[in-house]
Amino acid sequence: MFILKEAFRGLSKNKLMAVVTFGVMFFSLFIFGLFLISTVNLFLLIHKAEEKVQITAFLQDDLSQDEIEVLKRDISSLMGVKEVIFVSKQEALEKFREELGEDSELLEALETNPLPASFDIKLYESFKDPDNLENLSNKVDAMIGIEEIKYGEEWVKILDRVIKILVGVDLILGIIISLSSIFVVANTIKLTVFARRDQIEIMELVGANNKFIIGPFLVEGIIEGFLAGAVASGLLFGIYIFFAARLGDFILLTRELFISVIIFGTILGYIGSHISVKRYLRAPIGAEIPKGK
Amino acid sequence: MIQIYDTDVIFRKEWYGLKDINLKIEKGEFIFVTGPSGCGKTTLLRLMYMDLFPTKGEVIVAGFHSSSIKRKEIPLLRRKIGVIFQDFKLLQDRDAFDNVAFALQVTGAPKKQIKERVLKTLADVHLSHKRDSLPYHLSGGEQQRVSIARALVREPFILLADEPTGNVDPESTKEILALLKDINASGTAVIMATHELALVKRSPYRKIALKMGEVIEDTSDYLKEEIFLDKL
């Protein structure tokens, strides 16, 4: 196929420019990859933090088994509640003893179990913001048989703010990195196209349609972007192996992440060459019409 | 075949590239367009291959009207027109054969047909033996012949030549002129812009002289009459 042949000819005859473009793309993609890794880890972290958010409802001491069952059913039926786990007085004491560890002997001094039974109320993700938490807590608190409600209001509010800021910063960074990658890559490709503008001119002269003129440049861009993406993700993988051994399971890398670096590279090459070549296509120049009269 | 009516080309405010041009060019003509540098020779040729549109008036080439041609149709027009330049405009990274073949490849012609026609056209311009040479191994005259071959390989009905002898020695100029005459003899119209008056004076062909964007002489004035009558 002519377009493919021209693309490979273009790459091999303009090795230096091809290498420069490849380098710029590689660097952009490498940064993009680092950004992706941080984002994935950021969301992982947020998820872990949010998992801990729950409402604990302490029960009055004198409830019968039936009353507890009814309460559990009522709470489960509230919107946003994923799961209700009953923690009996005995279990609460066991847990407390575990948490105290060596100091658990202190408990031996107690004659009765001072800890109340409780429900651990797990919520769906979208109900973990401060407003919904407060709302739900109030509803549970109003039920007969509930002694007290706890969900770490202050902590939840801070967590919510931090998450919003982090996600916002991450989003802005992502946009900046993507746009600047496209900008830098498009400009680099523009240089390579500029070096071959005579070829474009000749093609237009001999009556090539746009498909034939743009095609080879697009294919070149896609090939370079794909290769740059592959190398960048290879290097990222190497770095991951290096750090994973030292940082434990904190850094999470998935195959999708490497694939998205390669895909982004390919798209980058495509968009970059598209923008650049279009600029050199000569629209037939209409002579300028004098303004005014 | 080519008709130009009441055409002005204005580049910048009040600066006329061409002014009030009326021309009619028939099948198989050989025409010299002459005049000093900057008189509008190149502009006139650009109108003909629609690299430029008139500010006022209308240019009709092979049935395409400058006022109504679509962007997509321009390649189709160009395929019917051969254009050669003073600076040859050859691709430096490929040999003579590939340069000529290029004009067919970009239109998606089948490989076998490309080979046959390129070899034949190279033979027509007497360059069969140099088909594997890269442009910088060829003399100016030879390079121009390659570019003529590229223009001819698609059998255009007209060949536009913008100062084709501007960059070659007198010997090659003769060769190129002889070649253009052969091409014309086989039925292709040739329009050649040149400022070498000596070349033109000796020839019996139609001459269009331009000065400051206006036609000051057209040796076939009867054609002008015809245009005038056409419009009535």
GROMACS .gro file of C-alpha atoms in nm, chain A:
model
  293
    1MET     CA    1   0.000   0.000   0.000
    2PHE     CA    2   0.135   0.337  -0.105
    3ILE     CA    3   0.057   0.516   0.223
    4LEU     CA    4   0.236   0.257   0.435
    5LYS     CA    5   0.534   0.252   0.203
    6GLU     CA    6   0.558   0.629   0.211
    7ALA     CA    7   0.534   0.627   0.591
    8PHE     CA    8   0.827   0.389   0.625
    9ARG     CA    9   1.024   0.578   0.364
   10GLY     CA   10   0.955   0.897   0.560
   11LEU     CA   11   1.079   0.738   0.882
   12SER     CA   12   1.395   0.594   0.734
   13LYS     CA   13   1.489   0.898   0.525
   14ASN     CA   14   1.441   1.140   0.813
   15LYS     CA   15   1.602   0.939   1.089
   16LEU     CA   16   1.716   1.233   1.298
   17MET     CA   17   1.374   1.397   1.307
   18ALA     CA   18   1.213   1.061   1.371
   19VAL     CA   19   1.444   1.007   1.668
   20VAL     CA   20   1.374   1.355   1.805
   21THR     CA   21   0.999   1.305   1.774
   22PHE     CA   22   1.029   0.966   1.935
   23GLY     CA   23   1.231   1.116   2.221
   24VAL     CA   24   0.985   1.396   2.288
   25MET     CA   25   0.696   1.153   2.277
   26PHE     CA   26   0.874   0.909   2.502
   27PHE     CA   27   0.940   1.178   2.760
   28SER     CA   28   0.581   1.305   2.752
   29LEU     CA   29   0.448   0.954   2.786
   30PHE     CA   30   0.685   0.872   3.068
   31ILE     CA   31   0.558   1.173   3.264
   32PHE     CA   32   0.205   1.076   3.174
   33GLY     CA   33   0.271   0.725   3.303
   34LEU     CA   34   0.409   0.855   3.630
   35PHE     CA   35   0.098   1.068   3.662
   36LEU     CA   36  -0.124   0.768   3.597
   37ILE     CA   37   0.056   0.564   3.861
   38SER     CA   38   0.015   0.843   4.116
   39THR     CA   39  -0.351   0.881   4.029
   40VAL     CA   40  -0.422   0.512   4.061
   41ASN     CA   41  -0.247   0.506   4.397
   42LEU     CA   42  -0.423   0.820   4.510
   43PHE     CA   43  -0.762   0.666   4.443
   44LEU     CA   44  -0.653   0.345   4.608
   45LEU     CA   45  -0.559   0.544   4.914
   46ILE     CA   46  -0.887   0.734   4.913
   47HIS     CA   47  -1.075   0.410   4.881
   48LYS     CA   48  -0.892   0.261   5.175
   49ALA     CA   49  -0.961   0.567   5.387
   50GLU     CA   50  -1.326   0.575   5.293
   51GLU     CA   51  -1.365   0.209   5.370
   52LYS     CA   52  -1.306   0.291   5.734
   53VAL     CA   53  -1.594   0.537   5.739
   54GLN     CA   54  -1.894   0.380   5.909
   55ILE     CA   55  -2.159   0.463   6.163
   56THR     CA   56  -2.147   0.289   6.497
   57ALA     CA   57  -2.476   0.278   6.682
   58PHE     CA   58  -2.455   0.181   7.051
   59LEU     CA   59  -2.757   0.001   7.193
   60GLN     CA   60  -2.928   0.037   7.528
   61ASP     CA   61  -2.839  -0.248   7.763
   62ASP     CA   62  -3.187  -0.377   7.825
   63LEU     CA   63  -3.293  -0.478   7.474
   64SER     CA   64  -3.432  -0.822   7.403
   65GLN     CA   65  -3.313  -1.035   7.112
   66ASP     CA   66  -3.637  -0.957   6.926
   67GLU     CA   67  -3.600  -0.585   6.973
   68ILE     CA   68  -3.245  -0.603   6.838
   69GLU     CA   69  -3.364  -0.794   6.532
   70VAL     CA   70  -3.632  -0.533   6.465
   71LEU     CA   71  -3.381  -0.250   6.502
   72LYS     CA   72  -3.138  -0.423   6.267
   73ARG     CA   73  -3.410  -0.463   6.008
   74ASP     CA   74  -3.516  -0.100   6.042
   75ILE     CA   75  -3.162   0.027   6.002
   76SER     CA   76  -3.096  -0.202   5.704
   77SER     CA   77  -3.397  -0.058   5.528
   78LEU     CA   78  -3.256   0.297   5.539
   79MET     CA   79  -3.130   0.431   5.210
   80GLY     CA   80  -2.753   0.411   5.169
   81VAL     CA   81  -2.702   0.133   5.419
   82LYS     CA   82  -2.506  -0.155   5.274
   83GLU     CA   83  -2.469  -0.384   5.570
   84VAL     CA   84  -2.549  -0.389   5.939
   85ILE     CA   85  -2.325  -0.599   6.164
   86PHE     CA   86  -2.428  -0.669   6.520
   87VAL     CA   87  -2.151  -0.660   6.777
   88SER     CA   88  -2.264  -0.811   7.108
   89LYS     CA   89  -2.140  -0.695   7.448
   90GLN     CA   90  -1.919  -1.002   7.466
   91GLU     CA   91  -1.765  -0.940   7.122
   92ALA     CA   92  -1.708  -0.576   7.210
   93LEU     CA   93  -1.521  -0.681   7.518
   94GLU     CA   94  -1.308  -0.931   7.322
   95LYS     CA   95  -1.221  -0.662   7.071
   96PHE     CA   96  -1.136  -0.418   7.343
   97ARG     CA   97  -0.918  -0.676   7.513
   98GLU     CA   98  -0.733  -0.737   7.189
   99GLU     CA   99  -0.676  -0.367   7.143
  100LEU     CA  100  -0.542  -0.329   7.493
  101GLY     CA  101  -0.302  -0.617   7.443
  102GLU     CA  102  -0.076  -0.652   7.743
  103ASP     CA  103  -0.281  -0.415   7.946
  104SER     CA  104  -0.581  -0.643   7.919
  105GLU     CA  105  -0.526  -0.757   8.275
  106LEU     CA  106  -0.686  -0.432   8.379
  107LEU     CA  107  -1.015  -0.571   8.259
  108GLU     CA  108  -0.995  -0.859   8.500
  109ALA     CA  109  -1.067  -0.610   8.775
  110LEU     CA  110  -1.411  -0.544   8.629
  111GLU     CA  111  -1.698  -0.747   8.759
  112THR     CA  112  -1.941  -0.663   8.487
  113ASN     CA  113  -1.892  -0.589   8.119
  114PRO     CA  114  -1.912  -0.210   8.082
  115LEU     CA  115  -1.921  -0.211   7.705
  116PRO     CA  116  -2.251  -0.175   7.522
  117ALA     CA  117  -2.359  -0.388   7.228
  118SER     CA  118  -2.356  -0.202   6.896
  119PHE     CA  119  -2.429  -0.208   6.526
  120ASP     CA  120  -2.151  -0.141   6.276
  121ILE     CA  121  -2.338   0.025   5.991
  122LYS     CA  122  -2.156   0.000   5.661
  123LEU     CA  123  -2.258   0.245   5.391
  124TYR     CA  124  -2.246   0.266   5.015
  125GLU     CA  125  -1.963   0.484   4.877
  126SER     CA  126  -2.186   0.765   4.763
  127PHE     CA  127  -2.334   0.806   5.111
  128LYS     CA  128  -2.002   0.863   5.284
  129ASP     CA  129  -1.999   1.241   5.259
  130PRO     CA  130  -2.057   1.453   5.572
  131ASP     CA  131  -2.415   1.553   5.485
  132ASN     CA  132  -2.541   1.204   5.422
  133LEU     CA  133  -2.358   1.071   5.724
  134GLU     CA  134  -2.520   1.326   5.950
  135ASN     CA  135  -2.858   1.268   5.799
  136LEU     CA  136  -2.837   0.891   5.843
  137SER     CA  137  -2.699   0.920   6.193
  138ASN     CA  138  -2.987   1.139   6.298
  139LYS     CA  139  -3.236   0.889   6.163
  140VAL     CA  140  -3.070   0.601   6.345
  141ASP     CA  141  -3.032   0.807   6.661
  142ALA     CA  142  -3.406   0.872   6.667
  143MET     CA  143  -3.487   0.501   6.680
  144ILE     CA  144  -3.600   0.356   7.008
  145GLY     CA  145  -3.331   0.147   7.174
  146ILE     CA  146  -3.032   0.343   7.039
  147GLU     CA  147  -2.817   0.490   7.313
  148GLU     CA  148  -2.562   0.682   7.114
  149ILE     CA  149  -2.425   0.734   6.765
  150LYS     CA  150  -2.064   0.774   6.657
  151TYR     CA  151  -1.918   0.829   6.314
  152GLY     CA  152  -1.618   1.057   6.367
  153GLU     CA  153  -1.776   1.375   6.234
  154GLU     CA  154  -1.463   1.588   6.249
  155TRP     CA  155  -1.248   1.327   6.083
  156VAL     CA  156  -1.501   1.265   5.810
  157LYS     CA  157  -1.523   1.636   5.732
  158ILE     CA  158  -1.146   1.667   5.700
  159LEU     CA  159  -1.123   1.352   5.493
  160ASP     CA  160  -1.392   1.483   5.263
  161ARG     CA  161  -1.209   1.813   5.213
  162VAL     CA  162  -0.874   1.645   5.155
  163ILE     CA  163  -1.026   1.410   4.900
  164LYS     CA  164  -1.191   1.693   4.713
  165ILE     CA  165  -0.868   1.893   4.699
  166LEU     CA  166  -0.658   1.594   4.595
  167VAL     CA  167  -0.898   1.489   4.322
  168GLY     CA  168  -0.919   1.848   4.198
  169VAL     CA  169  -0.542   1.890   4.187
  170ASP     CA  170  -0.506   1.553   4.021
  171LEU     CA  171  -0.762   1.643   3.757
  172ILE     CA  172  -0.600   1.978   3.678
  173LEU     CA  173  -0.256   1.815   3.662
  174GLY     CA  174  -0.395   1.551   3.430
  175ILE     CA  175  -0.539   1.809   3.196
  176ILE     CA  176  -0.218   2.014   3.197
  177ILE     CA  177  -0.002   1.709   3.130
  178SER     CA  178  -0.226   1.585   2.849
  179LEU     CA  179  -0.257   1.921   2.679
  180SER     CA  180   0.110   2.007   2.708
  181SER     CA  181   0.204   1.664   2.574
  182ILE     CA  182  -0.016   1.719   2.272
  183PHE     CA  183   0.119   2.071   2.226
  184VAL     CA  184   0.486   1.973   2.249
  185VAL     CA  185   0.445   1.665   2.035
  186ALA     CA  186   0.243   1.849   1.772
  187ASN     CA  187   0.511   2.116   1.753
  188THR     CA  188   0.785   1.861   1.716
  189ILE     CA  189   0.597   1.682   1.443
  190LYS     CA  190   0.537   2.018   1.280
  191LEU     CA  191   0.913   2.049   1.242
  192THR     CA  192   0.933   1.713   1.072
  193VAL     CA  193   0.647   1.809   0.843
  194PHE     CA  194   0.808   2.144   0.773
  195ALA     CA  195   1.120   1.962   0.658
  196ARG     CA  196   0.906   1.784   0.404
  197ARG     CA  197   0.671   2.059   0.300
  198ASP     CA  198   0.801   2.035  -0.057
  199GLN     CA  199   0.668   1.681  -0.067
  200ILE     CA  200   0.325   1.803   0.040
  201GLU     CA  201   0.338   2.081  -0.218
  202ILE     CA  202   0.427   1.836  -0.495
  203MET     CA  203   0.154   1.600  -0.387
  204GLU     CA  204  -0.101   1.878  -0.407
  205LEU     CA  205   0.036   1.978  -0.743
  206VAL     CA  206   0.001   1.635  -0.898
  207GLY     CA  207  -0.354   1.602  -0.771
  208ALA     CA  208  -0.321   1.377  -0.469
  209ASN     CA  209  -0.629   1.390  -0.252
  210ASN     CA  210  -0.599   1.463   0.117
  211LYS     CA  211  -0.604   1.097   0.216
  212PHE     CA  212  -0.281   1.034   0.028
  213ILE     CA  213  -0.115   1.351   0.151
  214ILE     CA  214  -0.201   1.316   0.519
  215GLY     CA  215  -0.197   0.936   0.535
  216PRO     CA  216   0.179   0.876   0.547
  217PHE     CA  217   0.229   1.140   0.817
  218LEU     CA  218  -0.050   0.996   1.028
  219VAL     CA  219   0.091   0.646   0.998
  220GLU     CA  220   0.436   0.773   1.095
  221GLY     CA  221   0.290   0.952   1.397
  222ILE     CA  222   0.100   0.645   1.504
  223ILE     CA  223   0.405   0.420   1.470
  224GLU     CA  224   0.626   0.662   1.664
  225GLY     CA  225   0.361   0.714   1.931
  226PHE     CA  226   0.307   0.342   1.971
  227LEU     CA  227   0.680   0.271   2.002
  228ALA     CA  228   0.736   0.562   2.241
  229GLY     CA  229   0.443   0.439   2.451
  230ALA     CA  230   0.579   0.086   2.455
  231VAL     CA  231   0.927   0.198   2.562
  232ALA     CA  232   0.790   0.441   2.821
  233SER     CA  233   0.568   0.178   2.974
  234GLY     CA  234   0.860  -0.066   2.968
  235LEU     CA  235   1.069   0.179   3.165
  236LEU     CA  236   0.783   0.248   3.404
  237PHE     CA  237   0.752  -0.124   3.460
  238GLY     CA  238   1.124  -0.143   3.533
  239ILE     CA  239   1.095   0.138   3.787
  240TYR     CA  240   0.795  -0.034   3.940
  241ILE     CA  241   0.986  -0.358   3.985
  242PHE     CA  242   1.269  -0.161   4.141
  243PHE     CA  243   1.049   0.021   4.392
  244ALA     CA  244   0.797  -0.252   4.455
  245ALA     CA  245   1.067  -0.456   4.620
  246ARG     CA  246   1.132  -0.170   4.861
  247LEU     CA  247   0.792  -0.012   4.921
  248GLY     CA  248   0.585  -0.323   4.967
  249ASP     CA  249   0.240  -0.331   4.818
  250PHE     CA  250   0.182   0.043   4.816
  251ILE     CA  251   0.248   0.100   4.449
  252LEU     CA  252  -0.021  -0.063   4.251
  253LEU     CA  253   0.035  -0.122   3.885
  254THR     CA  254  -0.197  -0.300   3.657
  255ARG     CA  255  -0.162  -0.422   3.303
  256GLU     CA  256  -0.433  -0.172   3.204
  257LEU     CA  257  -0.205   0.108   3.314
  258PHE     CA  258   0.074   0.007   3.076
  259ILE     CA  259  -0.173  -0.047   2.799
  260SER     CA  260  -0.321   0.298   2.853
  261VAL     CA  261   0.026   0.455   2.825
  262ILE     CA  262   0.069   0.281   2.490
  263ILE     CA  263  -0.279   0.380   2.376
  264PHE     CA  264  -0.226   0.737   2.484
  265GLY     CA  265   0.101   0.738   2.290
  266THR     CA  266  -0.068   0.615   1.978
  267ILE     CA  267  -0.342   0.876   2.010
  268LEU     CA  268  -0.078   1.139   2.080
  269GLY     CA  269   0.104   1.049   1.760
  270TYR     CA  270  -0.217   1.054   1.563
  271ILE     CA  271  -0.346   1.387   1.694
  272GLY     CA  272   0.000   1.543   1.678
  273SER     CA  273   0.055   1.462   1.313
  274HIS     CA  274  -0.301   1.546   1.222
  275ILE     CA  275  -0.273   1.896   1.367
  276SER     CA  276   0.066   1.951   1.204
  277VAL     CA  277  -0.004   1.829   0.852
  278LYS     CA  278  -0.335   2.010   0.829
  279ARG     CA  279  -0.149   2.336   0.873
  280TYR     CA  280   0.065   2.271   0.572
  281LEU     CA  281  -0.215   2.174   0.343
  282ARG     CA  282  -0.256   2.467   0.117
  283ALA     CA  283  -0.606   2.581   0.071
  284PRO     CA  284  -0.627   2.751  -0.265
  285ILE     CA  285  -0.552   3.107  -0.182
  286GLY     CA  286  -0.828   3.347  -0.268
  287ALA     CA  287  -0.680   3.683  -0.347
  288GLU     CA  288  -0.748   3.922  -0.068
  289ILE     CA  289  -1.050   4.136  -0.127
  290PRO     CA  290  -0.990   4.498  -0.033
  291LYS     CA  291  -1.189   4.596   0.270
  292GLY     CA  292  -1.409   4.898   0.271
  293LYS     CA  293  -1.514   4.998  -0.075
   0.00000   0.00000   0.00000
